[in-house]
Structure formats: structure tokens, C-alpha cells
Amino acid sequence: CRYRLAEKAMVERILWIIVATSLAVLFLSSGPSSLEFRPLQDAKQQPRQQAKETHVKLLLTSDFFDINDGGDLPELLKSMVSETGWVGPGATAVWLRDGRMGWSDTYARFLEIDVPGINRLKDLGITRHVGLWINRDGTPGSQMILEDDMVGNVSRVADLPEVKQAIDEAVLLVVPGGEPYKLLKNLRLAPGSEVWAHAQARINRGELVYFARSAGTIIAGSNVDITGFRSASTIEETRYYLGDPVNWTGLNLLPGDIALRPHYTPGGMIGANLRNAHNRGNWSHDDFIQHVHAHHPGVVPVPILDGDYLVYHGGRMHLGHSHPLNSHAQLASGFVASI
């Protein structure tokens, strides 16, 4: 009996290695309905300035430091921040919080999800944290808000020059989770568009590191048609936030046409026959990846597991792991790219 159990465990391990190997080369094919993970080199190239590529610093995650204490991610972030030219005893981070616009439990979610990240950043020398809302409650014409004490929930109305000054004083732009389409809409419309243009100019010069999780990671890609969370659950809601016809373009911070899928969980695909524009909230992550292949030719979906992080630094891009269990997928070996 023990021999049979051991034999069964060995067979299961061999099968798992086969699956992991398939992911490592980023190609999985089993028929017409299969998923295909293509290397980032396959992404269509966007015109870029070489100087910008070598200065941009991005760190995109599912969950900040939540898994395995971040692995080597904290030291990587510290190294990137040190290259911004920051001088002083304590650095500043600005948190762009519009992904949770209109949420009734915003502060509770902040305490639960974001405060541990703030504490880790303080350990790295980033001691001042300023919250920024382009539109906190979702009401048209709402004024921008700066939170000088995020944990104490102390905020004030701020005009565009004040917001720009806060960004100029920062070495880190933190874009946490929430609803990607709400966040993106507020960055497309004034005054958010002016705020983003100012922040992006500093990112392009290498003066500001873009550090994101979840929703902030999704919008960093060139295409955002890869989520059905809340305001993305139906095409009607999607049109409200992204326009009609829908503009699926993200912030396009990375080279190539890329759709980023943080919190990636395989399986559960309902399939093309059951998917429709009105039930996007029921699609699995694999459904969205298959959907991207079918409706956005040339766009490469990039699955990012919890505990993984995508780095763009010095004109190079790679996917790393902060969770040892994620090494079974070996996604990093397939995503290393110099574009």
C-alpha cells in the first residue's frame, strides 16, 4: 500500500513537472480552445526613445510584499530608488489611490492591505507617505485631495500646483489595488491627465519609480481588457469608465503590446461559447487570456502570480518570484527580455 502511494505521488510529481516545463517555455497547446503564453519578445513594438527606456524604473506586483516578506523585492526596490538622485535622510512616496474611488470601506481596506506595505517601505528609508486622490467620491467636478497623514486619515483639498509639488518631492509613485477602470478614467480626464503627464515625465527621466500592485499593475500595460472586477464586470460599466467605443489602452509604460494579469490563477475557464460582454465578472483569468488572444492580436498576456513581480529597469524586463512555491512555474525564465 505504501509502495502504491509513493508510486502515485511520483507520477503526480512527474505530471506537475511536465506542466511546469510547458509554462517555462511559455507555450501550452492542447487544441483549438487552448491557451498560449507567448514570450514578451513577440509583443508588437511601440515607438520609444532609447533614453527613456534606460531611465524608466517599474516594479509591478500582485501584492506588494505580502508573500514571503517580499523575497528579494525590497532590496531591488531600494536599489531602484537609490538611482533616482534622491538625497536626504528620508524619502517620500505618493500613493495614487483612485482605484478605490467611491468605496465605503476604503479606510478599512487601506489599513488591512496598504499599511503593511507602508511599514515595509519605511524600513527601506521611504518614511514619508502622502495619499493622492484625483476624485475620492466619484462625483464629477470633485476637488483633488492630498493626505499628509494617511494612517491618521488626515486630508486636505489641493490644487494642481500643490499636487505637482508633492510628486516633485517624491521618489516613489505607489499605485495600489482597486478597480483599474476607475483609476484609468481619473488619469485620462482633467485634472488627472495633467497630474499623470507631470508624473510620467519624472518617470521617463528616471526621477520617480512606479511601484504598483493589482489594479496599478493592470493599467501599466498597453491593453487593459484583462479584468472583470467590479466596474469591469459588464460592457455597460466598462463603457462608462473607458468610453464608447471602449478605449482599452493602458498607460503603456512597458515596451511592446502587453496585457498584465496580476493575481493569476489558472483554470475555471467557462470558454468562448459562454463568454459574453455582459458577464465579464464571471470570466476566469484564463478566459481573459484567451479573449485577449482572440480580440487583440499581437497583444501578449502576462500572467503574474501572487508573489511574482515584473521589473523594468535599465531597458530590461524580467519576471521574478518572492514566493519559493512559485518556482514550480518557472515563469521568470520565459519572460526575461531585452526590448
Coordinates of C-alpha atoms in Angstrom, one line a residue:
C1 CA 0.0 0.0 0.0
R2 CA 2.8 2.4 0.9
Y3 CA 4.6 1.5 -2.3
R4 CA 1.5 2.3 -4.4
L5 CA 1.0 5.6 -2.6
A6 CA 4.7 6.5 -3.2
E7 CA 4.3 5.5 -6.9
K8 CA 1.2 7.6 -7.2
A9 CA 3.0 10.6 -5.7
M10 CA 5.9 10.1 -8.1
V11 CA 3.5 10.0 -11.1
E12 CA 1.8 13.2 -9.9
R13 CA 5.1 14.9 -9.4
I14 CA 6.2 14.0 -13.0
L15 CA 3.0 15.3 -14.4
W16 CA 3.4 18.6 -12.5
I17 CA 7.0 18.9 -13.8
I18 CA 5.6 18.5 -17.3
V19 CA 3.1 21.3 -16.8
A20 CA 5.7 23.5 -15.2
T21 CA 8.1 22.9 -18.1
S22 CA 5.4 23.9 -20.6
L23 CA 4.9 27.2 -18.7
A24 CA 8.6 27.8 -18.6
V25 CA 8.8 27.9 -22.3
L26 CA 5.6 29.9 -22.3
F27 CA 3.7 27.7 -24.7
L28 CA 0.9 25.5 -23.7
S29 CA -1.2 23.9 -26.5
S30 CA -3.9 21.2 -26.3
G31 CA -6.3 22.1 -29.1
P32 CA -8.4 24.9 -30.5
S33 CA -9.5 26.1 -27.1
S34 CA -6.1 26.0 -25.5
L35 CA -4.2 29.0 -24.0
E36 CA -1.0 30.2 -25.5
F37 CA 1.6 32.0 -23.4
R38 CA 4.0 33.8 -25.8
P39 CA 7.3 35.3 -25.0
L40 CA 7.4 39.1 -24.4
Q41 CA 9.6 39.4 -27.5
D42 CA 6.5 38.6 -29.6
A43 CA 4.8 41.8 -28.5
K44 CA 4.4 44.4 -31.2
Q45 CA 6.9 47.2 -30.6
Q46 CA 5.9 50.7 -29.8
P47 CA 8.0 53.7 -30.9
R48 CA 10.2 54.6 -27.9
Q49 CA 13.0 56.9 -27.1
Q50 CA 16.0 54.9 -26.1
A51 CA 16.9 57.4 -23.4
K52 CA 13.5 57.0 -21.8
E53 CA 13.8 53.2 -21.9
T54 CA 17.0 53.1 -20.0
H55 CA 15.8 55.5 -17.3
V56 CA 12.3 54.2 -16.6
K57 CA 12.0 52.1 -13.4
L58 CA 8.9 50.0 -12.9
L59 CA 8.1 47.4 -10.2
L60 CA 4.8 45.7 -10.9
T61 CA 3.3 43.2 -8.4
S62 CA 0.1 41.4 -7.4
D63 CA 0.5 42.0 -3.7
F64 CA 3.5 44.3 -2.8
F65 CA 5.4 42.5 -0.1
D66 CA 2.6 40.2 1.1
I67 CA 4.2 36.9 0.1
N68 CA 7.4 35.5 1.8
D69 CA 8.2 39.0 3.2
G70 CA 8.8 40.1 -0.4
G71 CA 11.8 37.9 -1.1
D72 CA 14.4 40.0 -2.8
L73 CA 11.9 42.5 -3.9
P74 CA 12.6 45.1 -1.1
E75 CA 16.3 45.2 -1.9
L76 CA 15.5 45.5 -5.6
L77 CA 13.2 48.5 -4.9
K78 CA 15.7 50.1 -2.6
S79 CA 18.3 49.9 -5.4
M80 CA 16.0 51.5 -7.9
V81 CA 15.1 54.3 -5.5
S82 CA 18.8 55.0 -4.9
E83 CA 19.2 55.7 -8.6
T84 CA 16.6 58.5 -8.7
G85 CA 19.1 61.0 -7.4
W86 CA 17.3 61.2 -4.0
V87 CA 19.4 62.8 -1.3
G88 CA 18.4 63.0 2.3
P89 CA 17.6 61.1 5.5
G90 CA 14.1 60.1 4.4
A91 CA 12.4 59.6 1.0
T92 CA 8.8 60.4 0.1
A93 CA 6.2 58.2 -1.6
V94 CA 3.0 59.5 -3.2
W95 CA 0.1 57.0 -3.2
L96 CA -2.3 57.3 -6.1
R97 CA -5.5 55.9 -4.5
D98 CA -8.2 56.4 -7.1
G99 CA -8.6 52.6 -7.7
R100 CA -10.9 52.6 -4.6
M101 CA -12.9 55.7 -5.6
G102 CA -16.3 55.6 -4.0
W103 CA -15.7 52.5 -1.8
S104 CA -17.5 52.7 1.5
D105 CA -14.7 50.6 3.2
T106 CA -11.8 52.5 1.7
Y107 CA -10.1 53.2 5.0
A108 CA -10.6 49.7 6.4
R109 CA -9.1 48.2 3.2
F110 CA -6.2 50.7 3.4
L111 CA -5.4 49.6 7.0
E112 CA -5.6 45.9 6.0
I113 CA -3.8 45.9 2.7
D114 CA -1.7 49.0 2.4
V115 CA -0.4 49.8 5.9
P116 CA 1.8 46.7 6.0
G117 CA 3.4 47.9 2.7
I118 CA 3.9 51.4 4.2
N119 CA 5.7 49.8 7.1
R120 CA 8.0 47.8 4.8
L121 CA 8.8 50.9 2.8
K122 CA 9.7 52.8 6.0
D123 CA 12.2 50.0 6.7
L124 CA 13.8 50.8 3.3
G125 CA 14.1 54.5 4.1
I126 CA 10.9 55.7 2.5
T127 CA 9.5 57.3 5.6
R128 CA 7.0 60.0 4.3
H129 CA 3.8 58.8 2.7
V130 CA 1.3 61.1 1.0
G131 CA -2.0 60.0 -0.3
L132 CA -3.4 61.5 -3.5
W133 CA -7.0 61.3 -4.7
I134 CA -7.8 62.8 -8.1
N135 CA -11.5 62.1 -7.3
R136 CA -12.2 60.4 -4.0
D137 CA -16.0 60.0 -4.1
G138 CA -16.6 59.7 -7.9
T139 CA -18.7 62.9 -8.1
P140 CA -18.0 64.9 -11.3
G141 CA -16.0 68.1 -10.6
S142 CA -14.7 66.9 -7.2
Q143 CA -11.6 68.5 -6.0
M144 CA -8.3 66.7 -5.6
I145 CA -7.2 65.7 -2.2
L146 CA -3.8 65.2 -0.5
E147 CA -3.4 63.1 2.6
D148 CA -0.4 64.3 4.6
D149 CA -1.2 61.6 7.2
M150 CA -2.6 58.6 5.5
V151 CA -2.8 56.4 8.6
G152 CA -4.3 59.2 10.7
N153 CA -6.8 59.8 7.9
V154 CA -5.9 63.5 7.7
S155 CA -6.6 65.1 4.3
R156 CA -6.9 68.5 2.7
V157 CA -8.2 69.8 -0.6
A158 CA -5.3 70.5 -3.0
D159 CA -5.0 72.4 -6.3
L160 CA -2.9 71.3 -9.3
P161 CA 0.3 73.1 -8.3
E162 CA 0.2 71.6 -4.9
V163 CA -0.2 68.1 -6.3
K164 CA 2.6 68.6 -8.8
Q165 CA 4.8 69.8 -5.9
A166 CA 4.0 66.6 -3.9
I167 CA 5.0 64.5 -6.9
D168 CA 8.2 66.5 -7.4
E169 CA 9.2 65.8 -3.8
A170 CA 8.6 62.0 -4.2
V171 CA 11.0 59.3 -5.3
L172 CA 8.2 56.6 -5.5
L173 CA 4.8 56.7 -7.0
V174 CA 2.8 53.9 -5.4
V175 CA -0.3 52.7 -7.2
P176 CA -2.2 50.2 -5.1
G177 CA -5.2 48.0 -5.8
G178 CA -8.8 48.6 -6.5
E179 CA -10.7 49.0 -9.8
P180 CA -8.4 49.5 -12.8
Y181 CA -11.0 51.2 -14.9
K182 CA -11.9 53.8 -12.3
L183 CA -8.3 54.6 -11.8
L184 CA -7.6 54.8 -15.5
K185 CA -10.6 57.1 -16.1
N186 CA -9.4 59.6 -13.5
L187 CA -6.0 59.7 -15.1
R188 CA -7.5 60.4 -18.5
L189 CA -9.7 63.3 -17.5
A190 CA -8.5 66.7 -16.3
P191 CA -7.1 67.4 -13.8
G192 CA -5.9 63.8 -13.5
S193 CA -4.5 63.9 -17.1
E194 CA -2.3 66.8 -16.1
V195 CA -1.2 65.1 -12.9
W196 CA -0.3 62.0 -14.8
A197 CA 1.6 63.9 -17.5
H198 CA 3.7 65.5 -14.8
A199 CA 4.3 62.2 -13.0
Q200 CA 5.1 60.4 -16.3
A201 CA 7.7 63.0 -17.2
R202 CA 9.5 62.3 -14.0
I203 CA 9.2 58.5 -14.5
N204 CA 10.7 58.9 -18.0
R205 CA 13.6 60.9 -16.6
G206 CA 14.3 58.2 -14.0
E207 CA 13.4 60.5 -11.1
L208 CA 10.3 58.6 -10.0
V209 CA 9.9 54.9 -9.6
Y210 CA 6.5 53.4 -10.4
F211 CA 5.6 50.7 -7.8
A212 CA 2.2 49.0 -8.2
R213 CA 0.1 46.2 -7.1
S214 CA -3.1 44.6 -8.6
A215 CA -5.1 47.4 -10.3
G216 CA -2.0 49.6 -10.6
T217 CA -0.2 46.8 -12.3
I218 CA -3.0 46.2 -14.8
I219 CA -3.1 49.8 -16.0
A220 CA 0.7 49.9 -16.6
G221 CA 0.3 47.7 -19.7
S222 CA -0.7 48.7 -23.2
N223 CA -4.0 46.9 -23.0
V224 CA -6.4 46.6 -20.0
D225 CA -9.0 44.2 -21.5
I226 CA -8.0 41.6 -19.0
T227 CA -10.2 42.2 -15.9
G228 CA -13.8 41.8 -14.9
F229 CA -13.5 43.2 -11.4
R230 CA -16.4 45.4 -10.2
S231 CA -16.6 48.3 -12.7
A232 CA -15.3 46.0 -15.4
S233 CA -18.0 43.3 -14.8
T234 CA -20.2 44.3 -17.8
I235 CA -19.6 46.1 -21.0
E236 CA -22.0 48.8 -19.9
E237 CA -20.0 49.7 -16.9
T238 CA -16.8 49.4 -18.9
R239 CA -18.1 51.9 -21.4
Y240 CA -18.9 54.3 -18.6
Y241 CA -15.3 54.4 -17.4
L242 CA -13.4 53.7 -20.6
G243 CA -15.6 55.4 -23.2
D244 CA -17.9 54.3 -26.0
P245 CA -16.3 52.9 -28.1
V246 CA -14.2 51.4 -25.4
N247 CA -10.6 52.6 -25.3
W248 CA -8.7 49.6 -24.0
T249 CA -5.3 51.4 -23.9
G250 CA -3.4 51.4 -20.6
L251 CA -0.6 53.7 -19.5
N252 CA 1.7 51.8 -21.9
L253 CA 4.7 52.1 -19.5
L254 CA 6.3 48.9 -20.9
P255 CA 7.8 48.3 -24.3
G256 CA 5.6 46.2 -26.6
D257 CA 1.9 45.4 -26.5
I258 CA 1.3 43.7 -23.2
A259 CA -1.7 43.0 -21.0
L260 CA -0.8 42.3 -17.4
R261 CA -2.9 39.8 -15.3
P262 CA -1.9 40.0 -11.6
H263 CA -3.3 37.5 -9.1
Y264 CA -3.2 35.0 -11.9
T265 CA -5.0 31.7 -11.1
P266 CA -5.2 29.0 -13.7
G267 CA -8.3 27.0 -14.5
G268 CA -12.0 27.6 -14.3
M269 CA -12.4 28.7 -17.9
I270 CA -16.0 28.9 -19.0
G271 CA -15.0 29.1 -22.6
A272 CA -15.8 31.3 -25.6
N273 CA -19.3 29.8 -26.1
L274 CA -20.4 31.1 -22.7
R275 CA -18.5 34.3 -22.5
N276 CA -20.3 37.5 -23.5
A277 CA -19.9 41.2 -22.9
H278 CA -22.5 41.2 -20.1
N279 CA -20.9 38.5 -17.9
R280 CA -17.3 39.6 -17.8
G281 CA -17.4 39.4 -14.0
N282 CA -17.8 35.6 -14.3
W283 CA -14.8 35.1 -16.6
S284 CA -11.7 33.3 -15.2
H285 CA -8.2 34.7 -15.7
D286 CA -7.7 32.0 -18.4
D287 CA -10.9 33.3 -20.1
F288 CA -9.4 36.8 -20.3
I289 CA -6.1 35.5 -21.6
Q290 CA -7.9 33.6 -24.3
H291 CA -10.1 36.6 -25.0
V292 CA -7.0 38.8 -25.4
H293 CA -5.6 36.4 -28.0
A294 CA -8.8 36.4 -29.9
H295 CA -9.7 40.1 -29.9
H296 CA -6.4 41.9 -29.5
P297 CA -4.0 40.2 -32.0
G298 CA -0.4 41.0 -31.2
V299 CA -1.0 41.7 -27.5
V300 CA 0.9 39.4 -25.2
P301 CA -1.0 38.5 -21.9
V302 CA 1.4 38.3 -19.0
P303 CA 0.2 36.2 -16.0
I304 CA 1.6 37.4 -12.7
L305 CA 1.1 35.1 -9.8
D306 CA 0.7 36.3 -6.2
G307 CA 4.3 36.5 -5.1
D308 CA 5.6 37.3 -8.6
Y309 CA 6.9 40.7 -9.7
L310 CA 7.6 42.2 -13.1
V311 CA 10.6 44.5 -13.2
Y312 CA 11.5 47.0 -15.9
H313 CA 14.9 48.6 -15.2
G314 CA 17.8 49.7 -17.3
G315 CA 15.9 48.9 -20.5
R316 CA 15.4 45.3 -19.5
M317 CA 12.4 43.4 -18.3
H318 CA 12.1 40.2 -16.3
L319 CA 9.6 38.4 -14.0
G320 CA 10.8 37.3 -10.6
H321 CA 9.4 35.4 -7.6
S322 CA 9.2 36.3 -4.0
H323 CA 7.5 33.0 -3.1
P324 CA 9.5 29.8 -3.3
L325 CA 6.5 27.8 -4.3
N326 CA 6.1 29.9 -7.4
S327 CA 9.3 28.5 -8.7
H328 CA 7.4 25.4 -10.0
A329 CA 6.0 27.6 -12.8
Q330 CA 9.5 29.0 -13.7
L331 CA 7.8 31.9 -15.4
A332 CA 10.8 34.1 -14.9
S333 CA 13.0 32.1 -17.3
G334 CA 10.5 32.6 -20.1
F335 CA 9.8 36.3 -19.5
V336 CA 13.4 37.6 -19.4
A337 CA 13.5 40.0 -22.3
S338 CA 15.6 43.0 -23.5
I339 CA 13.3 45.0 -25.7

